[in-house]
Short mmCIF file of C-alpha atoms in Angstrom, two decimals:
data_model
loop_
_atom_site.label_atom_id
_atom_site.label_comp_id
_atom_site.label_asym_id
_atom_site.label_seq_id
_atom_site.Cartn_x
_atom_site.Cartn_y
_atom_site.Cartn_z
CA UNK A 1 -23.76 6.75 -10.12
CA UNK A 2 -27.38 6.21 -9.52
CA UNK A 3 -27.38 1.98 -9.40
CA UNK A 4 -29.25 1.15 -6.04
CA UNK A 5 -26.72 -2.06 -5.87
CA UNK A 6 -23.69 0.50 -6.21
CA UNK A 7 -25.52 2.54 -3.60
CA UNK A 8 -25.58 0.40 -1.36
CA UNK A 9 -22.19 -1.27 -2.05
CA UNK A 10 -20.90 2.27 -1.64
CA UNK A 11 -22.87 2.14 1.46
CA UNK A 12 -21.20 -0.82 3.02
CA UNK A 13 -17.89 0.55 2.50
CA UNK A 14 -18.39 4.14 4.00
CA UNK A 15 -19.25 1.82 7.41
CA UNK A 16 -16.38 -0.35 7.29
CA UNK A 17 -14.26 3.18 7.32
CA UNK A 18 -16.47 5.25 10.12
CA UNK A 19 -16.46 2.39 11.79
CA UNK A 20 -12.27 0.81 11.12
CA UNK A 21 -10.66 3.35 9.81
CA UNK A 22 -7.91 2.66 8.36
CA UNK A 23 -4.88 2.95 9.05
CA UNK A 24 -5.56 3.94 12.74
CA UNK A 25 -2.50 5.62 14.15
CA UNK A 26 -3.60 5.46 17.43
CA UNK A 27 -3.60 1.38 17.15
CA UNK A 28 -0.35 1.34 14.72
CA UNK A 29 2.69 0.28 17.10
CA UNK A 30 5.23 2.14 14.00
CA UNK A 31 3.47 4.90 12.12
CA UNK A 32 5.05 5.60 9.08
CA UNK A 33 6.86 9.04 8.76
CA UNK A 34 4.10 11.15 6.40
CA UNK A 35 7.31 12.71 4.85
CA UNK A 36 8.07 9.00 3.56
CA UNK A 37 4.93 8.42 2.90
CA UNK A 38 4.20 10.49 0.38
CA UNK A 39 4.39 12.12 -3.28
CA UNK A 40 7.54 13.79 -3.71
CA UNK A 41 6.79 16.81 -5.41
CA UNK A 42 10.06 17.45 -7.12
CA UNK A 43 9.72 14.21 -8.73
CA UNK A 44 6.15 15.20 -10.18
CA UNK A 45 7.76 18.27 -11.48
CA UNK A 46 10.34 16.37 -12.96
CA UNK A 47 8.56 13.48 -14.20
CA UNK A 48 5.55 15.01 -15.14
CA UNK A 49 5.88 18.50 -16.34
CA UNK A 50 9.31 19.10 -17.40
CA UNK A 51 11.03 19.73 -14.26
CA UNK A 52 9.36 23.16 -14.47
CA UNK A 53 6.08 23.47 -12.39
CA UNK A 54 5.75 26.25 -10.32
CA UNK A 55 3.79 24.37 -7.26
CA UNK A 56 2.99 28.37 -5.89
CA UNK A 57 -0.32 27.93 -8.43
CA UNK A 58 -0.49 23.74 -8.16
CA UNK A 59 -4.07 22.96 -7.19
CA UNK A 60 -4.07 18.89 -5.78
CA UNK A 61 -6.91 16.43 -4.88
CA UNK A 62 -6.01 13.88 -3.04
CA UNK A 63 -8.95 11.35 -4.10
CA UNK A 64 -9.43 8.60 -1.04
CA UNK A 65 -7.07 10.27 1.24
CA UNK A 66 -8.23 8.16 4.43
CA UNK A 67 -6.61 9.29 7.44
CA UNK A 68 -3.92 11.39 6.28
CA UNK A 69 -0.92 10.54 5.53
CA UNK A 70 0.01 10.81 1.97
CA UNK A 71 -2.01 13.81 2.12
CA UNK A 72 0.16 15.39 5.52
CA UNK A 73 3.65 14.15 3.64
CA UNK A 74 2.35 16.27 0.10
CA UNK A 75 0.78 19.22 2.46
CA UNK A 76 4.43 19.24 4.43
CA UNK A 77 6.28 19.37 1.22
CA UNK A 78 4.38 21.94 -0.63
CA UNK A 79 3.27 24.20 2.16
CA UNK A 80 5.84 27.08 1.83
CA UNK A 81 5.00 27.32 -1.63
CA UNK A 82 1.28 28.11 -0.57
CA UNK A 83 -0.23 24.96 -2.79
CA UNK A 84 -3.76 24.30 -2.37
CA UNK A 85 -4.69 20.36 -1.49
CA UNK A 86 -7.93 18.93 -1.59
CA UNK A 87 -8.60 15.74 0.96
CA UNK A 88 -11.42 14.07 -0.22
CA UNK A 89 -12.69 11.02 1.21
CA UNK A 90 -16.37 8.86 1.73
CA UNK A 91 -15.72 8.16 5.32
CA UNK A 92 -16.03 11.09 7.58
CA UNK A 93 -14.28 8.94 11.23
CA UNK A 94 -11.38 9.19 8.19
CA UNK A 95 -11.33 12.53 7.69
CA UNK A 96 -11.61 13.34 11.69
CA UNK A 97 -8.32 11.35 12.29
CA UNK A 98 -6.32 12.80 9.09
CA UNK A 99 -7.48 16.46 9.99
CA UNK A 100 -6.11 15.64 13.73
CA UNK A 101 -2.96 14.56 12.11
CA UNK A 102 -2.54 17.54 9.83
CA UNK A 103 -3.29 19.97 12.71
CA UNK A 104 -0.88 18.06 15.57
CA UNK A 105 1.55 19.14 12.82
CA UNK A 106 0.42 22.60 11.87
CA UNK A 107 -0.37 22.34 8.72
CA UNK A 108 -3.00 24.14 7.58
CA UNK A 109 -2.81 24.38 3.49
CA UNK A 110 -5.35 21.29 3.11
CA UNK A 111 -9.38 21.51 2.76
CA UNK A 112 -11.17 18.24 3.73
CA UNK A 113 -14.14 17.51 1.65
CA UNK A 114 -16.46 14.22 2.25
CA UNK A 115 -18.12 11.98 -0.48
CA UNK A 116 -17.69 9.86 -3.02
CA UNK A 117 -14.99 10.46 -5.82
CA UNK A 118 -18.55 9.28 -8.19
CA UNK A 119 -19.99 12.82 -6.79
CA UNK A 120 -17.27 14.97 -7.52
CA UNK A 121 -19.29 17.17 -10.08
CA UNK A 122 -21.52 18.06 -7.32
CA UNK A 123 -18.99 17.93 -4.41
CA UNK A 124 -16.53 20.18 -6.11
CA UNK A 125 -18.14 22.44 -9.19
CA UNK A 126 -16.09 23.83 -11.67
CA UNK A 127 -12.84 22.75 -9.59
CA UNK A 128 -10.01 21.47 -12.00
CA UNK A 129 -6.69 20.35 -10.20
CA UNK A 130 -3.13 20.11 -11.97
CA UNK A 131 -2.42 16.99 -10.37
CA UNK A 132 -4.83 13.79 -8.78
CA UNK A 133 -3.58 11.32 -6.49
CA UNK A 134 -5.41 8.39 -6.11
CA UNK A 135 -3.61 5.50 -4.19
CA UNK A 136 -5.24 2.26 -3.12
CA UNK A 137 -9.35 3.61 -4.02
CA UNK A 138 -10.26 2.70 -7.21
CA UNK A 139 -9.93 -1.26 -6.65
CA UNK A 140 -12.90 -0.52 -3.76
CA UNK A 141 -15.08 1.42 -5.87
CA UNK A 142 -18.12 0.01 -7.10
CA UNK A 143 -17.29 0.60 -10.29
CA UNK A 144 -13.65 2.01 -10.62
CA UNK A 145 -14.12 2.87 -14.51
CA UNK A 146 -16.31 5.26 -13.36
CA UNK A 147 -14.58 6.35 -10.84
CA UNK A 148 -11.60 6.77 -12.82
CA UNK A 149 -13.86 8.97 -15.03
CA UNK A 150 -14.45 11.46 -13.14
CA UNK A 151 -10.93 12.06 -11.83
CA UNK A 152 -9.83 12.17 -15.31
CA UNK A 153 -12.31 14.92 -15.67
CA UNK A 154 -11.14 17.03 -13.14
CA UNK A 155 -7.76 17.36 -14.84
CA UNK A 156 -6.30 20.66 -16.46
CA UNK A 157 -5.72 20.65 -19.58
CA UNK A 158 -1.66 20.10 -18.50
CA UNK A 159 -2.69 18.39 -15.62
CA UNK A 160 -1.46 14.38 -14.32
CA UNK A 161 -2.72 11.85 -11.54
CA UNK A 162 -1.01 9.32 -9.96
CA UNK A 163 -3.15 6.22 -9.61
CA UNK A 164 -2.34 2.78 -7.93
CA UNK A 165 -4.77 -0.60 -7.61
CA UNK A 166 -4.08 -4.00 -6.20
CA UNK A 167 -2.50 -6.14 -8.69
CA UNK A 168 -3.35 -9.70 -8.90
CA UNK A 169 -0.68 -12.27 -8.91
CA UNK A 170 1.18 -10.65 -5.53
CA UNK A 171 -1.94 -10.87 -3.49
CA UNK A 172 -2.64 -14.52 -3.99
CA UNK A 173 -2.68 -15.40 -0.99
CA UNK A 174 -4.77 -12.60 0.66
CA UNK A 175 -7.42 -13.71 -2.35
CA UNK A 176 -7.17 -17.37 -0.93
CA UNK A 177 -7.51 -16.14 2.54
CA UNK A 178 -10.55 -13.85 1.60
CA UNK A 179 -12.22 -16.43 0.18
CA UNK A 180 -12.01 -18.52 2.97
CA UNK A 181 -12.97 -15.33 5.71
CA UNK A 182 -15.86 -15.04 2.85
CA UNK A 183 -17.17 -18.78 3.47
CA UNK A 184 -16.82 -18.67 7.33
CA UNK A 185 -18.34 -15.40 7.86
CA UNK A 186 -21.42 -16.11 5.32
CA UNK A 187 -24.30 -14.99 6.76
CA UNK A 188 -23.38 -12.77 9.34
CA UNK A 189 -25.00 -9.63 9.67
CA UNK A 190 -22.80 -7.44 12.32
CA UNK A 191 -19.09 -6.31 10.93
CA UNK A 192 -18.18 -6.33 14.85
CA UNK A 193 -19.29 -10.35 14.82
CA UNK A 194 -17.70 -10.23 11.41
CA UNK A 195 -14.51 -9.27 12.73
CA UNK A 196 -14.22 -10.89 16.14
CA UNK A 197 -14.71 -14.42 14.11
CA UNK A 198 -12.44 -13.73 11.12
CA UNK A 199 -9.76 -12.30 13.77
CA UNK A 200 -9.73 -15.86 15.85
CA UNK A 201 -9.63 -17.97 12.51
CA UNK A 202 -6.61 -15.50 11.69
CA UNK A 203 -5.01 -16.06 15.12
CA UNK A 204 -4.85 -20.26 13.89
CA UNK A 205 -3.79 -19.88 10.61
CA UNK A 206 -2.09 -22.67 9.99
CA UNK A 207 2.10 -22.97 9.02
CA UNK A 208 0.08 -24.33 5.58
CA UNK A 209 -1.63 -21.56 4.63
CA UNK A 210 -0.57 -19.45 1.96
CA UNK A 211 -0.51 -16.22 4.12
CA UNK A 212 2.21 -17.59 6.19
CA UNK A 213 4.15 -17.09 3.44
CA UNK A 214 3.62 -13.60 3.47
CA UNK A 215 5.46 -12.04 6.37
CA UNK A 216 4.98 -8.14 4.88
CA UNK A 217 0.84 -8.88 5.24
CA UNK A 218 0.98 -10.76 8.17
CA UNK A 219 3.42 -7.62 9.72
CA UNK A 220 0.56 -5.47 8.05
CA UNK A 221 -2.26 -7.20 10.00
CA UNK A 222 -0.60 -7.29 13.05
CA UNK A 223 0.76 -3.62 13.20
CA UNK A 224 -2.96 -2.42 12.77
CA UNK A 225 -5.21 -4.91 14.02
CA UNK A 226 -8.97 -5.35 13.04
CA UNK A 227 -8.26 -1.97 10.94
CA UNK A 228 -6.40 -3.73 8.85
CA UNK A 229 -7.83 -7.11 8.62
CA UNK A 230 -11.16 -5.25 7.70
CA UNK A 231 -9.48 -3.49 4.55
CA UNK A 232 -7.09 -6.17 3.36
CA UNK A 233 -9.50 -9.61 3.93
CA UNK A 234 -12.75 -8.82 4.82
CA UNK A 235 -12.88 -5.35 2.92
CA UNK A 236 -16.69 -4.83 0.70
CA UNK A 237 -15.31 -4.82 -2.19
CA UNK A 238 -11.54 -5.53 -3.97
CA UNK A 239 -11.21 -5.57 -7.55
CA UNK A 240 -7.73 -6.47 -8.38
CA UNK A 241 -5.33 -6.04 -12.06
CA UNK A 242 -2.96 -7.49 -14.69
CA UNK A 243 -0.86 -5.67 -17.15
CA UNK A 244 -3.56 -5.89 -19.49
CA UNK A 245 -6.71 -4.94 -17.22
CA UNK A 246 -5.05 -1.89 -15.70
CA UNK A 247 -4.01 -0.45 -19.24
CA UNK A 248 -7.45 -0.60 -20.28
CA UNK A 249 -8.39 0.65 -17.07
CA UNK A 250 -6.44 4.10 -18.33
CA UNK A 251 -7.23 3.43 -21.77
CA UNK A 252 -10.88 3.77 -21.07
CA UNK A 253 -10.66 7.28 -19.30
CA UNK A 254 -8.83 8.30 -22.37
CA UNK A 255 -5.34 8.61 -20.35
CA UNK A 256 -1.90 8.34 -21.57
CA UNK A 257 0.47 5.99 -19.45
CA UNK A 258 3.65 7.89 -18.57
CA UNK A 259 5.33 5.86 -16.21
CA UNK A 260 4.89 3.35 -13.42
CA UNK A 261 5.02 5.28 -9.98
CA UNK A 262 5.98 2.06 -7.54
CA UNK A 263 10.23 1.51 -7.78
CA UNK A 264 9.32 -2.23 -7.36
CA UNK A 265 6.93 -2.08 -10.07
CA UNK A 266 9.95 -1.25 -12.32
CA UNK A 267 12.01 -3.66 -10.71
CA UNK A 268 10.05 -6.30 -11.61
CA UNK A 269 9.60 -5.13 -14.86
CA UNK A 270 13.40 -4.57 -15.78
CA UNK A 271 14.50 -7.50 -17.48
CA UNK A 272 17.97 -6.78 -16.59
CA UNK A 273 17.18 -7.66 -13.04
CA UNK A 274 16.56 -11.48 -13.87
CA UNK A 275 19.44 -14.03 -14.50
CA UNK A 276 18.12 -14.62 -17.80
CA UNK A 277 20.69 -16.56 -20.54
CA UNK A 278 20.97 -14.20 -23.79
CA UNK A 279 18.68 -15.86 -25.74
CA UNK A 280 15.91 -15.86 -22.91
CA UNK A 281 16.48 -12.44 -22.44
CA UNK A 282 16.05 -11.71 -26.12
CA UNK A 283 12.80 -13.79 -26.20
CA UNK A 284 11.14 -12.10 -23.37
CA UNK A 285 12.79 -8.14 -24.55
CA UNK A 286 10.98 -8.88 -27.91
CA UNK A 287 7.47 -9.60 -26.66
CA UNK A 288 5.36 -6.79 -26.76
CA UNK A 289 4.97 -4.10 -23.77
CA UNK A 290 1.85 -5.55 -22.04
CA UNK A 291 2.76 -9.63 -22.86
CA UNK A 292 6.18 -8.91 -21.36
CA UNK A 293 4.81 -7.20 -18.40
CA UNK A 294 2.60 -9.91 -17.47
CA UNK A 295 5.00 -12.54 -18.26
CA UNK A 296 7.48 -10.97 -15.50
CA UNK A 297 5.06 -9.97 -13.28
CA UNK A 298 3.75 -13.80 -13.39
CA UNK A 299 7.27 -15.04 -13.15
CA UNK A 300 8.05 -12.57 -10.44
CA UNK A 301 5.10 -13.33 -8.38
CA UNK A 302 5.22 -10.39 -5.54
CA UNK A 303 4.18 -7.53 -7.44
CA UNK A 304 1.08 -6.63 -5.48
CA UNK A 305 0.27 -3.11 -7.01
CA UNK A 306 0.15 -1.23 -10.59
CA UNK A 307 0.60 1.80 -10.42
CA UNK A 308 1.06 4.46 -12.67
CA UNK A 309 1.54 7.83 -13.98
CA UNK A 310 -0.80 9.42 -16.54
CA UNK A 311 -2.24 12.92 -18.19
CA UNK A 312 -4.61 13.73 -21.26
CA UNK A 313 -1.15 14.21 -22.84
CA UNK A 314 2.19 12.98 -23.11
CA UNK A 315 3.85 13.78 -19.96
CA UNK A 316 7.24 15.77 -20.21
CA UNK A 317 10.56 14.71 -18.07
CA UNK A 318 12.69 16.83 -17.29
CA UNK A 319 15.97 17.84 -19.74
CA UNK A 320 19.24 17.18 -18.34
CA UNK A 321 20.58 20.46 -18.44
CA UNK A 322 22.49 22.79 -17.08
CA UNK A 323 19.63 25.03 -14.86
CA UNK A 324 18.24 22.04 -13.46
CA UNK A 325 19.03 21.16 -10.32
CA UNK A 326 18.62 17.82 -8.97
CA UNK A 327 17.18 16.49 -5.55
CA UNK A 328 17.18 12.96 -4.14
CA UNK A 329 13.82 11.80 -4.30
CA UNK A 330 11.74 10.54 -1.52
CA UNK A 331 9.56 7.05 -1.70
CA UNK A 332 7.32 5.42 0.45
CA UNK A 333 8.88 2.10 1.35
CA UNK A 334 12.19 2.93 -0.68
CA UNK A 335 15.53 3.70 0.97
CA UNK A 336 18.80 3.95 -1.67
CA UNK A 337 22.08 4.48 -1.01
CA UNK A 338 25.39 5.36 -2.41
CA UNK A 339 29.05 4.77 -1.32
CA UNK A 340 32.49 6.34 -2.37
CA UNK A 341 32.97 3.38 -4.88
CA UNK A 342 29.62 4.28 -6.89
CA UNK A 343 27.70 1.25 -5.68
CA UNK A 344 24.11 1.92 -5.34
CA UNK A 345 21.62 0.37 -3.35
CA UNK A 346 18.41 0.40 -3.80
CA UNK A 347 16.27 -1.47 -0.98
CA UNK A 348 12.40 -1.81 -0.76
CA UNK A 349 11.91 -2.32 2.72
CA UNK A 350 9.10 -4.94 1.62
CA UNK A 351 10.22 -7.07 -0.91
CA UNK A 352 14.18 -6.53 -0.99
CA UNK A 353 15.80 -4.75 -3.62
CA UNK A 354 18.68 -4.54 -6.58
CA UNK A 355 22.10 -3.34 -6.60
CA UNK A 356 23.66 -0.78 -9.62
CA UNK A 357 27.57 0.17 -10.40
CA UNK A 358 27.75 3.75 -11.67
CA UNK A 359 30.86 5.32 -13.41
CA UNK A 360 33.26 7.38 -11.67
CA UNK A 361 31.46 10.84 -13.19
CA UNK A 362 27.84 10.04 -12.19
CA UNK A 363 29.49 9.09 -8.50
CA UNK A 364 31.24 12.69 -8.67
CA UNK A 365 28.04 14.26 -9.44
CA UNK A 366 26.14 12.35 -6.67
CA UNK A 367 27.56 13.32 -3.93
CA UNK A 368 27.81 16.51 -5.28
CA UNK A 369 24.13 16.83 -4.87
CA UNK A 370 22.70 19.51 -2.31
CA UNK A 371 19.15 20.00 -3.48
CA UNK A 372 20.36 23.82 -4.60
CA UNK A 373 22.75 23.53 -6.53
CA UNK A 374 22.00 23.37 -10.56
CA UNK A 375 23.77 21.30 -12.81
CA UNK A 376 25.91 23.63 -14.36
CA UNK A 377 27.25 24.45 -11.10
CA UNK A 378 28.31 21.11 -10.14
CA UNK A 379 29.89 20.40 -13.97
CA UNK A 380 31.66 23.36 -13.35
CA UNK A 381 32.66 21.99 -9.79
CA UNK A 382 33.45 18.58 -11.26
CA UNK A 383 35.83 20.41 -14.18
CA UNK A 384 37.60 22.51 -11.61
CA UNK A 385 38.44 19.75 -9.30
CA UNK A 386 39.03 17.26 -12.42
CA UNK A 387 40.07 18.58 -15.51
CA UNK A 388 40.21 15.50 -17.52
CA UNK A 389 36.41 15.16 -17.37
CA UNK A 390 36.66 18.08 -20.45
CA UNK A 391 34.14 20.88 -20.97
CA UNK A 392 30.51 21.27 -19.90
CA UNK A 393 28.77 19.25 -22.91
CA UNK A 394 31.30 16.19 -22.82
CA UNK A 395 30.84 15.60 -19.68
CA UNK A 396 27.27 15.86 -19.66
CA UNK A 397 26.91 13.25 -22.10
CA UNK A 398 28.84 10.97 -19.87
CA UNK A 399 26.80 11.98 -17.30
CA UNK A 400 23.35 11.05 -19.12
CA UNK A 401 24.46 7.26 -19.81
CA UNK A 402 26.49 6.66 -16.55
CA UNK A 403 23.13 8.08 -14.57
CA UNK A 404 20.84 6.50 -16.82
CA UNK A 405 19.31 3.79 -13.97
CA UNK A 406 18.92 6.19 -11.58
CA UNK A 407 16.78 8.10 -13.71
CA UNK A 408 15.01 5.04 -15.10
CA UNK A 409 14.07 4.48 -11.55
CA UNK A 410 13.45 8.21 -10.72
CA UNK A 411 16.31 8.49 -8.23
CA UNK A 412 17.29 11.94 -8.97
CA UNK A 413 14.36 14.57 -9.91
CA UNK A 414 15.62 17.26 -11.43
CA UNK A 415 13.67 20.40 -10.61
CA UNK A 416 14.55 24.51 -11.99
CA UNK A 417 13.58 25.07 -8.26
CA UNK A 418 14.90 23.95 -4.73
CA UNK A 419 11.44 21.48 -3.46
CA UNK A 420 13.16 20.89 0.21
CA UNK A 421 12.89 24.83 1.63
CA UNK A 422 11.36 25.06 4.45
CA UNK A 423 10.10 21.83 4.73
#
């Protein structure tokens, strides 16, 4: 990326993060647990490469990783398997505060690497990593095409990334509320004076102003202060997507969509969730992928991400069978539950959430669940204690349909190796 105007856009961002990085945890009044705030590595096995990666040889670059987190959660979960993480990010106040969080917790399996994901060739030489994580970048990079290039490019030939941009229609009024910090601040030369007058127009935002309707941003803003208000309203540069935009975002690094990596995403997108008459239903289930997608996610109106899953290749879930053995998966943001009755709750602590009935096998199986045990050992535990279920391939056909929306929303990961040792 030679462009002088991406230069120095590039430029403009690096200072907003040495100077506001973001998030601070020393100005956060709740940091988020870095276990929850992360990719759950038994779901990448089992989403992404048939529930049979061996994360001992996993190489990871974490592309943007700020200050830490996501990169401390991964680094937590994969460290007694010896994988090998890459932090790489432009800012290097960033990379101070996320290797002080990964060393207040001892972990030591991560190598921090500052610059640009544009200078990766040069940054990293003749590195490829099995899986990329890139969550909340590409929408600041001058040009996030690009960018998305040469992550793509880093990719084994096996290899997946998990990417995630703001979407449009969610963020409405942040886009309303940047436009107006835009006008105010016009002219103004200092970020500090930048900040100090966008943070007292903030502090009068009116009970008529769109962001007031936004309690999750305005919580945001308020947990981290000017950190925040720099990246989510006054931020360089914030390219945001549709349906359409962000498939030909993957399209155009030659990447195959696998799946969307947000819950809510897929909440939004599950036409079962709405209280749709049959016929409605059947009008919006029979308009193609991307015009149904933006139809919901217009008619939905929170979705504030896309996010996705995607490889050279087709990805490959896991089979449901018998060596597998199945873990709860952690989310960021997510909590789900399950009681005695096999009602299942799944809650996004942002935007609310969706209930699900499960049969009286899948419930079995459930709570069942250890994180070590395999399939075939709980059928065989299920059969013992309830013969009628019948032999080992019956019931795991009854199994498949009655868990079928926990696995469409990646619940359960199945794995043909405990992920939680040690951790």
């Amino acid at each position: 990326m030679n462009d002088p105007e991406h230069r120095a856009l590039e430029s403009r961002v690096r200072e907003q993060y040495e100077r506001f990085p973001f998030p601070d945890h020393s100005k956060s009044r709740a940091v988020i647990s870095a276990l929850a705030n992360s990719d759950d590595p038994a779901r990448l096995s089992g989403s992404l490469f048939g529930g049979r990666a061996d994360p001992s040889t996993w190489s990871i670059l974490i592309a943007g990783g700020g200050t830490g987190e996501k990169t401390l959660g991964l680094a937590m979960l994969t460290r007694h398997f010896g994988t090998r993480i890459v932090h790489l990010d432009l800012s290097g106040r960033s990379i101070e505060v996320a290797e002080g969080f990964c060393r207040a917790r001892g972990v030591d399996n991560v190598e921090f690497v500052q610059g640009s994901i544009h200078d990766i060739p040069s940054l990293l030489p003749g590195r490829r990593f099995d899986y990329v994580q890139c969550m909340g970048v590409l929408h600041h990079l001058p040009d996030p095409q690009a960018g998305l290039d040469r992550l793509a490019g880093v990719l084994t030939d096996g290899g997946a990334l998990s990417l995630a941009v703001y979407a449009d229609v969610g963020r409405t009024a942040v886009y309303l509320a940047r436009e107006a910090m835009g006008v105010l601040t016009d002219g103004v030369a200092s970020l500090d004076e930048t900040v100090a007058i966008a943070r007292s127009a903030m502090e009068r935002l009116p009970k008529s102003n769109w962001l007031r309707s936004d309690p999750a941003m305005m919580l945001h803003i308020g947990r981290h202060g000017d950190n925040a208000l720099l990246d989510a309203i006054l931020h360089a540069r914030d390219v945001a997507y549709d349906a359409y935009s962000f498939r030909a975002l993957l399209d155009g690094s030659g990447l195959v969509f696998a799946d969307h990596c947000e819950p809510f995403q897929k909440m939004v997108y599950d036409v079962r969730g709405y209280r749709f008459p049959a016929d409605l239903r059947r009008r919006v289930e029979a308009l193609p992928e991307l015009a149904r997608k933006r139809f919901l996610e217009l008619f939905h109106g929170r979705l504030v991400v896309q996010s996705a899953y995607a490889s050279r290749g087709a990805a490959r879930r896991a089979p449901f069978v018998d060596d597998m053995i199945p873990h709860r998966t952690i989310f960021t943001n997510i909590r789900w539950t399950l009681d005695t009755e096999g009602r299942v709750e799944l809650r996004d602590t942002r935007f609310g959430g969706l209930r699900m009935q499960v049969g009286g096998a899948a419930t079995f199986y459930l709570l069942s669940v250890n994180e070590v045990r395999t399939n075939g050992e709980i059928f065989d535990l299920m059969i013992a204690k309830q013969p009628a279920f019948g032999d080992r391939d019956t019931l795991r056909q009854r199994l498949e349909k009655e868990l079928e929306p926990l696995f469409r929303y990646d619940l359960i990961s199945l794995c043909d190796r405990p992920f939680r040792a040690a951790t």
